[in-house]
């Protein structure tokens, strides 16, 4: 199988380089790649890459993910999150290739307490969420074979993320307050990459599996409880913190204004994916504890 991977150095892209390798020949690109264009800003270059490499599967892990910055750069976010996926979808259709793309819990308005299902009405609160939704719709409209995986609160041992920021702030600051009224599930880039490989394999054999799915680790938490869990694990591993886990304060979203609005309810119902692909999604704590072991024992 010939697989084109875009965004190879992002949190998920890095893990995909590992998980896709056993499936076939992987051409992994980023914006700076030379032999083939992997820059999602360059729509013509991107189309030429697909035509020249002629993949059977395209995995798009590249995205404009700077949620707050997107509010002041809507055109750039639209280009990368919607126009580039549209080009990939059009080219995939011509080749009869499968396009696997990632989307986000931020396509929802965050109301209520129930975990969102794939068929629930969308209502993004931010430019990032709106452009990711336009990307989903462009792929669906292009009529190519596709898998769209909506996920939430992604972390990885490599790159920057919330858990690492909490470890740094708790070591530097005298006090730490974290939002306690946004609910979701931290999801490891390694889990996303592994499930992606399983899903591609199954969907290549059974086209009825094509479509949109929610993919997140099991369980739920808030950023505040997530932060406390991270610091608890760090303390247990012998890390000295100025702010211990128990001292982390809880604040509301209203007390921490940001340029982009975030949904209060980011819970994703993952039953459709688990049933369709016969997979089981582990508790979020398992993956976070494992990632912390990896970074703290270096
Ligand atoms: P990252 O920000 O870690 O990775 C995104 C990658 O896209 C980066 O390597 C970035 O490169 C690359 N990129 C940005 N602009 C371009 C461009 N013009 N051309 C080529 N590559 C580009 O994101 P994640 O791995 O966490 O996200 C993977 C997917 O999951 C995305 O679709 C995202 O929207 C989605 N998602 C992420 C969540 C999260 O919490 N992170 C939550 C929900 C969904 P560089 O760093 O050099 O700019």
Tab-separated table of C-alpha atoms and ligand atoms in Angstrom:
chain	number	residue	atom	x	y	z
A	1	UNK	CA	0.000	0.000	0.000
A	2	UNK	CA	1.299	3.477	-0.892
A	3	UNK	CA	0.546	5.979	1.867
A	4	UNK	CA	1.043	9.745	1.740
A	5	UNK	CA	1.401	11.300	5.222
A	6	UNK	CA	1.144	15.080	5.615
A	7	UNK	CA	2.182	16.906	8.789
A	8	UNK	CA	4.741	14.270	9.741
A	9	UNK	CA	6.250	16.248	12.620
A	10	UNK	CA	3.114	17.220	14.532
A	11	UNK	CA	2.084	15.344	17.669
A	12	UNK	CA	-0.059	12.894	15.712
A	13	UNK	CA	2.087	12.959	12.565
A	14	UNK	CA	5.144	11.829	14.479
A	15	UNK	CA	3.310	8.831	15.941
A	16	UNK	CA	1.817	8.033	12.519
A	17	UNK	CA	5.297	7.648	11.076
A	18	UNK	CA	5.615	4.698	13.475
A	19	UNK	CA	2.118	3.212	13.246
A	20	UNK	CA	1.718	3.441	9.446
A	21	UNK	CA	5.125	1.927	8.672
A	22	UNK	CA	3.972	-1.729	8.755
A	23	UNK	CA	1.091	-0.997	6.368
A	24	UNK	CA	3.221	-0.200	3.340
A	25	UNK	CA	5.403	2.410	1.666
A	26	UNK	CA	4.968	5.704	3.512
A	27	UNK	CA	5.930	9.061	1.969
A	28	UNK	CA	6.001	11.361	5.021
A	29	UNK	CA	6.113	15.121	4.364
A	30	UNK	CA	6.064	18.415	6.213
A	31	UNK	CA	5.911	22.013	5.022
A	32	UNK	CA	9.660	22.070	4.407
A	33	UNK	CA	9.956	18.831	2.414
A	34	UNK	CA	11.981	19.284	-0.780
A	35	UNK	CA	11.395	16.405	-3.230
A	36	UNK	CA	7.628	16.581	-2.894
A	37	UNK	CA	5.583	19.575	-1.743
A	38	UNK	CA	4.070	18.976	1.707
A	39	UNK	CA	3.050	22.587	2.355
A	40	UNK	CA	-0.699	22.940	2.856
A	41	UNK	CA	-0.397	26.612	1.927
A	42	UNK	CA	0.603	25.608	-1.587
A	43	UNK	CA	-2.578	24.123	-3.025
A	44	UNK	CA	-1.144	23.497	-6.492
A	45	UNK	CA	1.996	21.923	-5.058
A	46	UNK	CA	-0.134	19.690	-2.860
A	47	UNK	CA	-2.224	18.499	-5.817
A	48	UNK	CA	0.960	17.819	-7.790
A	49	UNK	CA	2.333	15.725	-4.910
A	50	UNK	CA	-0.754	13.515	-4.857
A	51	UNK	CA	-0.728	13.121	-8.634
A	52	UNK	CA	2.982	12.244	-8.738
A	53	UNK	CA	3.092	9.832	-5.787
A	54	UNK	CA	-0.338	8.334	-6.587
A	55	UNK	CA	-1.055	7.045	-3.079
A	56	UNK	CA	-3.767	4.537	-2.221
A	57	UNK	CA	-4.195	6.230	1.156
A	58	UNK	CA	-3.660	9.875	2.175
A	59	UNK	CA	-3.350	10.653	5.891
A	60	UNK	CA	-3.619	14.347	6.712
A	61	UNK	CA	-2.163	15.111	10.150
A	62	UNK	CA	-1.274	18.709	9.231
A	63	UNK	CA	-3.496	21.486	10.515
A	64	UNK	CA	-3.574	25.079	11.719
A	65	UNK	CA	-3.884	24.231	15.434
A	66	UNK	CA	-3.108	27.603	17.097
A	67	UNK	CA	-6.652	28.054	18.407
A	68	UNK	CA	-6.299	31.598	19.769
A	69	UNK	CA	-4.093	32.879	16.942
A	70	UNK	CA	-6.654	31.662	14.397
A	71	UNK	CA	-9.013	34.411	15.590
A	72	UNK	CA	-6.661	37.009	14.039
A	73	UNK	CA	-5.544	34.836	11.082
A	74	UNK	CA	-8.836	33.429	9.753
A	75	UNK	CA	-7.680	33.284	6.116
A	76	UNK	CA	-4.576	31.311	6.984
A	77	UNK	CA	-6.581	28.925	9.192
A	78	UNK	CA	-9.150	28.471	6.401
A	79	UNK	CA	-6.469	27.718	3.835
A	80	UNK	CA	-4.822	24.990	5.920
A	81	UNK	CA	-7.876	23.549	7.681
A	82	UNK	CA	-10.380	23.645	4.816
A	83	UNK	CA	-8.966	24.573	1.395
A	84	UNK	CA	-6.022	22.169	1.549
A	85	UNK	CA	-8.187	19.225	2.724
A	86	UNK	CA	-10.560	20.059	-0.157
A	87	UNK	CA	-7.666	19.713	-2.613
A	88	UNK	CA	-6.599	16.417	-1.016
A	89	UNK	CA	-10.173	15.141	-1.267
A	90	UNK	CA	-10.507	16.113	-4.937
A	91	UNK	CA	-7.221	14.429	-5.794
A	92	UNK	CA	-8.109	11.356	-3.707
A	93	UNK	CA	-11.358	11.013	-5.623
A	94	UNK	CA	-9.542	11.041	-8.971
A	95	UNK	CA	-7.249	8.238	-7.778
A	96	UNK	CA	-9.909	6.301	-5.894
A	97	UNK	CA	-7.705	6.723	-2.813
A	98	UNK	CA	-8.852	6.751	0.817
A	99	UNK	CA	-8.403	10.085	2.646
A	100	UNK	CA	-8.015	9.952	6.428
A	101	UNK	CA	-8.407	13.326	8.115
A	102	UNK	CA	-8.647	14.575	11.722
A	103	UNK	CA	-11.165	16.983	13.121
A	104	UNK	CA	-12.095	18.273	16.542
A	105	UNK	CA	-14.601	18.526	19.384
A	106	UNK	CA	-14.461	22.306	18.702
A	107	UNK	CA	-16.988	21.836	15.863
A	108	UNK	CA	-19.628	21.667	18.647
A	109	UNK	CA	-21.042	24.549	20.688
A	110	UNK	CA	-20.252	22.834	23.997
A	111	UNK	CA	-23.766	22.992	25.435
A	112	UNK	CA	-25.239	20.275	27.675
A	113	UNK	CA	-23.575	17.340	29.404
A	114	UNK	CA	-24.134	14.443	27.015
A	115	UNK	CA	-21.180	13.104	25.016
A	116	UNK	CA	-21.558	14.310	21.414
A	117	UNK	CA	-22.539	11.818	18.741
A	118	UNK	CA	-21.389	12.086	15.141
A	119	UNK	CA	-24.911	12.997	14.006
A	120	UNK	CA	-25.394	15.820	16.545
A	121	UNK	CA	-25.792	19.370	15.214
A	122	UNK	CA	-22.562	21.343	14.990
A	123	UNK	CA	-22.034	24.962	16.060
A	124	UNK	CA	-18.393	26.016	16.319
A	125	UNK	CA	-17.578	28.861	18.716
A	126	UNK	CA	-14.200	29.812	17.214
A	127	UNK	CA	-12.451	30.429	13.894
A	128	UNK	CA	-10.441	27.247	14.458
A	129	UNK	CA	-13.616	25.204	15.021
A	130	UNK	CA	-15.372	26.779	12.037
A	131	UNK	CA	-12.447	26.150	9.669
A	132	UNK	CA	-12.080	22.542	10.852
A	133	UNK	CA	-15.813	22.061	10.202
A	134	UNK	CA	-15.427	23.519	6.698
A	135	UNK	CA	-12.623	21.012	6.136
A	136	UNK	CA	-14.914	18.124	7.125
A	137	UNK	CA	-17.657	19.387	4.836
A	138	UNK	CA	-15.303	19.897	1.888
A	139	UNK	CA	-14.113	16.297	2.183
A	140	UNK	CA	-17.678	14.972	2.395
A	141	UNK	CA	-18.753	17.127	-0.569
A	142	UNK	CA	-15.839	15.979	-2.747
A	143	UNK	CA	-17.247	12.454	-2.657
A	144	UNK	CA	-13.934	10.651	-2.063
A	145	UNK	CA	-13.563	7.593	0.140
A	146	UNK	CA	-12.812	9.061	3.557
A	147	UNK	CA	-12.429	8.529	7.260
A	148	UNK	CA	-12.763	11.664	9.403
A	149	UNK	CA	-11.753	11.179	13.038
A	150	UNK	CA	-12.872	13.892	15.466
A	151	UNK	CA	-10.749	13.923	18.587
A	152	UNK	CA	-10.086	16.071	21.675
A	153	UNK	CA	-7.366	17.391	23.993
A	154	UNK	CA	-4.413	15.761	22.186
A	155	UNK	CA	-1.098	15.266	24.003
A	156	UNK	CA	2.157	13.477	23.195
A	157	UNK	CA	5.526	12.875	24.782
A	158	UNK	CA	6.963	14.940	21.930
A	159	UNK	CA	5.946	18.564	21.383
A	160	UNK	CA	4.236	21.042	23.679
A	161	UNK	CA	0.997	20.299	25.410
A	162	UNK	CA	-1.103	21.064	28.484
A	163	UNK	CA	0.484	18.367	30.712
A	164	UNK	CA	4.001	19.659	30.070
A	165	UNK	CA	2.894	23.254	30.631
A	166	UNK	CA	1.400	22.269	34.010
A	167	UNK	CA	4.645	20.548	35.046
A	168	UNK	CA	6.616	23.675	34.146
A	169	UNK	CA	4.252	26.145	35.806
A	170	UNK	CA	3.959	24.065	39.000
A	171	UNK	CA	7.760	24.039	39.262
A	172	UNK	CA	8.150	27.808	38.615
A	173	UNK	CA	5.129	29.568	40.111
A	174	UNK	CA	3.864	30.082	43.634
A	175	UNK	CA	0.245	29.378	42.730
A	176	UNK	CA	-1.657	27.802	39.872
A	177	UNK	CA	-5.325	28.068	38.892
A	178	UNK	CA	-6.850	25.900	36.187
A	179	UNK	CA	-10.237	25.868	34.460
A	180	UNK	CA	-12.704	23.442	36.002
A	181	UNK	CA	-15.819	23.880	33.870
A	182	UNK	CA	-14.693	22.451	30.507
A	183	UNK	CA	-15.174	18.684	30.227
A	184	UNK	CA	-13.413	16.300	27.867
A	185	UNK	CA	-10.932	13.443	27.570
A	186	UNK	CA	-7.180	13.890	27.045
A	187	UNK	CA	-6.235	11.682	24.095
A	188	UNK	CA	-2.745	10.454	23.285
A	189	UNK	CA	-1.269	10.973	19.824
A	190	UNK	CA	-0.003	7.379	20.095
A	191	UNK	CA	-3.544	6.062	20.589
A	192	UNK	CA	-4.796	8.174	17.665
A	193	UNK	CA	-2.036	6.870	15.423
A	194	UNK	CA	-2.597	3.230	16.393
A	195	UNK	CA	-6.362	3.440	15.887
A	196	UNK	CA	-5.742	5.205	12.557
A	197	UNK	CA	-3.664	2.266	11.304
A	198	UNK	CA	-6.339	-0.255	12.389
A	199	UNK	CA	-9.101	1.846	10.822
A	200	UNK	CA	-7.283	2.235	7.494
A	201	UNK	CA	-6.733	-1.505	7.270
A	202	UNK	CA	-10.351	-2.295	8.028
A	203	UNK	CA	-11.757	0.449	5.771
A	204	UNK	CA	-9.637	-0.661	2.809
A	205	UNK	CA	-11.236	-4.095	3.082
A	206	UNK	CA	-14.744	-2.820	3.783
A	207	UNK	CA	-15.807	0.488	2.151
A	208	UNK	CA	-18.992	0.464	4.247
A	209	UNK	CA	-16.823	1.648	7.122
A	210	UNK	CA	-16.047	4.976	5.424
A	211	UNK	CA	-17.402	8.067	7.203
A	212	UNK	CA	-17.008	10.221	10.283
A	213	UNK	CA	-16.162	8.929	13.774
A	214	UNK	CA	-15.456	10.261	17.244
A	215	UNK	CA	-12.169	9.023	18.685
A	216	UNK	CA	-11.050	9.937	22.205
A	217	UNK	CA	-9.754	8.060	25.238
A	218	UNK	CA	-12.405	6.698	27.622
A	219	UNK	CA	-13.670	8.621	30.643
A	220	UNK	CA	-13.880	12.344	31.220
A	221	UNK	CA	-12.234	15.057	33.252
A	222	UNK	CA	-11.761	18.838	33.444
A	223	UNK	CA	-8.523	20.742	32.803
A	224	UNK	CA	-8.272	21.284	36.581
A	225	UNK	CA	-8.603	17.590	37.429
A	226	UNK	CA	-6.280	16.717	34.547
A	227	UNK	CA	-3.659	19.132	35.930
A	228	UNK	CA	-3.963	17.619	39.403
A	229	UNK	CA	-3.570	14.119	37.982
A	230	UNK	CA	-0.423	15.162	36.097
A	231	UNK	CA	1.124	16.764	39.185
A	232	UNK	CA	0.191	13.793	41.404
A	233	UNK	CA	2.010	11.467	39.031
A	234	UNK	CA	5.007	13.808	38.937
A	235	UNK	CA	5.178	13.980	42.740
A	236	UNK	CA	4.981	10.182	42.937
A	237	UNK	CA	7.939	10.060	40.528
A	238	UNK	CA	9.945	12.307	42.880
A	239	UNK	CA	9.602	15.622	41.023
A	240	UNK	CA	9.823	18.613	43.385
A	241	UNK	CA	7.034	21.138	42.749
A	242	UNK	CA	6.396	24.596	44.202
A	243	UNK	CA	2.669	24.032	43.692
A	244	UNK	CA	1.713	20.501	44.770
A	245	UNK	CA	-1.238	18.771	43.144
A	246	UNK	CA	-3.597	19.422	46.055
A	247	UNK	CA	-2.890	23.183	45.933
A	248	UNK	CA	-3.986	23.725	42.329
A	249	UNK	CA	-6.966	26.087	42.364
A	250	UNK	CA	-10.124	25.669	40.280
A	251	UNK	CA	-11.413	28.597	38.202
A	252	UNK	CA	-14.199	29.091	35.683
A	253	UNK	CA	-13.766	29.742	31.967
A	254	UNK	CA	-15.145	33.247	32.580
A	255	UNK	CA	-12.215	33.977	34.916
A	256	UNK	CA	-9.665	33.128	32.193
A	257	UNK	CA	-10.602	35.013	29.019
A	258	UNK	CA	-8.927	33.914	25.780
A	259	UNK	CA	-9.297	35.245	22.203
A	260	UNK	CA	-11.064	32.030	21.098
A	261	UNK	CA	-14.127	30.711	22.926
A	262	UNK	CA	-13.851	27.070	24.021
A	263	UNK	CA	-16.751	24.618	24.384
A	264	UNK	CA	-17.732	23.647	27.953
A	265	UNK	CA	-18.805	20.187	26.882
A	266	UNK	CA	-16.143	18.474	24.753
A	267	UNK	CA	-17.204	14.942	25.661
A	268	UNK	CA	-17.241	12.671	22.584
A	269	UNK	CA	-19.336	9.526	22.318
A	270	UNK	CA	-17.018	6.951	20.726
A	271	UNK	CA	-19.429	4.009	20.528
A	272	UNK	CA	-19.759	4.174	16.727
A	273	UNK	CA	-15.999	3.802	16.233
A	274	UNK	CA	-15.618	1.067	18.851
A	275	UNK	CA	-18.449	-0.966	17.306
A	276	UNK	CA	-17.503	-0.424	13.654
A	277	UNK	CA	-13.844	-1.316	14.079
A	278	UNK	CA	-14.153	-3.751	17.032
A	279	UNK	CA	-11.784	-1.656	19.118
A	280	UNK	CA	-11.695	-0.727	22.791
A	281	UNK	CA	-10.560	2.736	23.838
A	282	UNK	CA	-8.545	2.787	27.096
A	283	UNK	CA	-9.104	5.202	30.015
A	284	UNK	CA	-7.479	8.599	29.542
A	285	UNK	CA	-5.458	8.157	32.741
A	286	UNK	CA	-3.596	5.129	31.298
A	287	UNK	CA	-2.151	7.078	28.388
A	288	UNK	CA	-1.333	10.216	30.390
A	289	UNK	CA	0.462	8.182	33.090
A	290	UNK	CA	2.467	6.400	30.415
A	291	UNK	CA	3.421	9.658	28.649
A	292	UNK	CA	4.515	11.145	31.998
A	293	UNK	CA	6.704	8.120	32.762
A	294	UNK	CA	8.312	8.603	29.378
A	295	UNK	CA	9.117	12.295	29.870
A	296	UNK	CA	9.929	12.210	33.601
A	297	UNK	CA	12.277	9.237	33.501
A	298	UNK	CA	14.546	10.776	30.869
B	1	LIG	P1	0.151	19.740	15.888
B	1	LIG	O1	-0.034	21.213	16.004
B	1	LIG	O2	1.048	19.019	16.830
B	1	LIG	O3	0.585	19.348	14.416
B	1	LIG	C1	0.084	19.995	13.294
B	1	LIG	C2	1.144	19.923	12.246
B	1	LIG	O4	0.687	20.610	11.087
B	1	LIG	C3	2.459	20.594	12.680
B	1	LIG	O5	3.535	19.717	12.451
B	1	LIG	C4	2.534	21.803	11.777
B	1	LIG	O6	3.858	22.137	11.428
B	1	LIG	C5	1.793	21.295	10.567
B	1	LIG	N1	1.441	22.392	9.680
B	1	LIG	C6	0.952	23.603	9.981
B	1	LIG	N2	0.836	24.349	8.873
B	1	LIG	C7	1.265	23.586	7.848
B	1	LIG	C8	1.427	23.782	6.456
B	1	LIG	N3	1.115	24.948	5.855
B	1	LIG	N4	1.913	22.782	5.696
B	1	LIG	C9	2.260	21.597	6.260
B	1	LIG	N5	2.146	21.356	7.572
B	1	LIG	C10	1.662	22.337	8.355
B	1	LIG	O7	-1.325	19.138	15.948
B	1	LIG	P2	-1.817	17.688	16.420
B	1	LIG	O8	-0.873	16.639	15.944
B	1	LIG	O9	-2.167	17.770	17.845
B	1	LIG	O10	-3.182	17.627	15.587
B	1	LIG	C11	-3.463	16.614	14.623
B	1	LIG	C12	-4.897	16.779	14.188
B	1	LIG	O11	-5.781	16.626	15.298
B	1	LIG	C13	-5.234	18.137	13.570
B	1	LIG	O12	-6.124	17.950	12.508
B	1	LIG	C14	-5.956	18.878	14.685
B	1	LIG	O13	-6.842	19.848	14.193
B	1	LIG	C15	-6.679	17.735	15.376
B	1	LIG	N6	-6.989	17.978	16.769
B	1	LIG	C16	-6.016	18.381	17.643
B	1	LIG	C17	-6.312	18.629	18.971
B	1	LIG	C18	-5.260	19.069	19.931
B	1	LIG	O14	-5.573	19.218	21.122
B	1	LIG	N7	-4.006	19.271	19.505
B	1	LIG	C19	-7.681	18.451	19.488
B	1	LIG	C20	-8.625	18.018	18.487
B	1	LIG	C21	-8.272	17.773	17.183
B	1	LIG	P3	4.601	23.335	12.237
B	1	LIG	O15	4.626	22.928	13.665
B	1	LIG	O16	5.933	23.373	11.562
B	1	LIG	O17	3.748	24.549	11.994
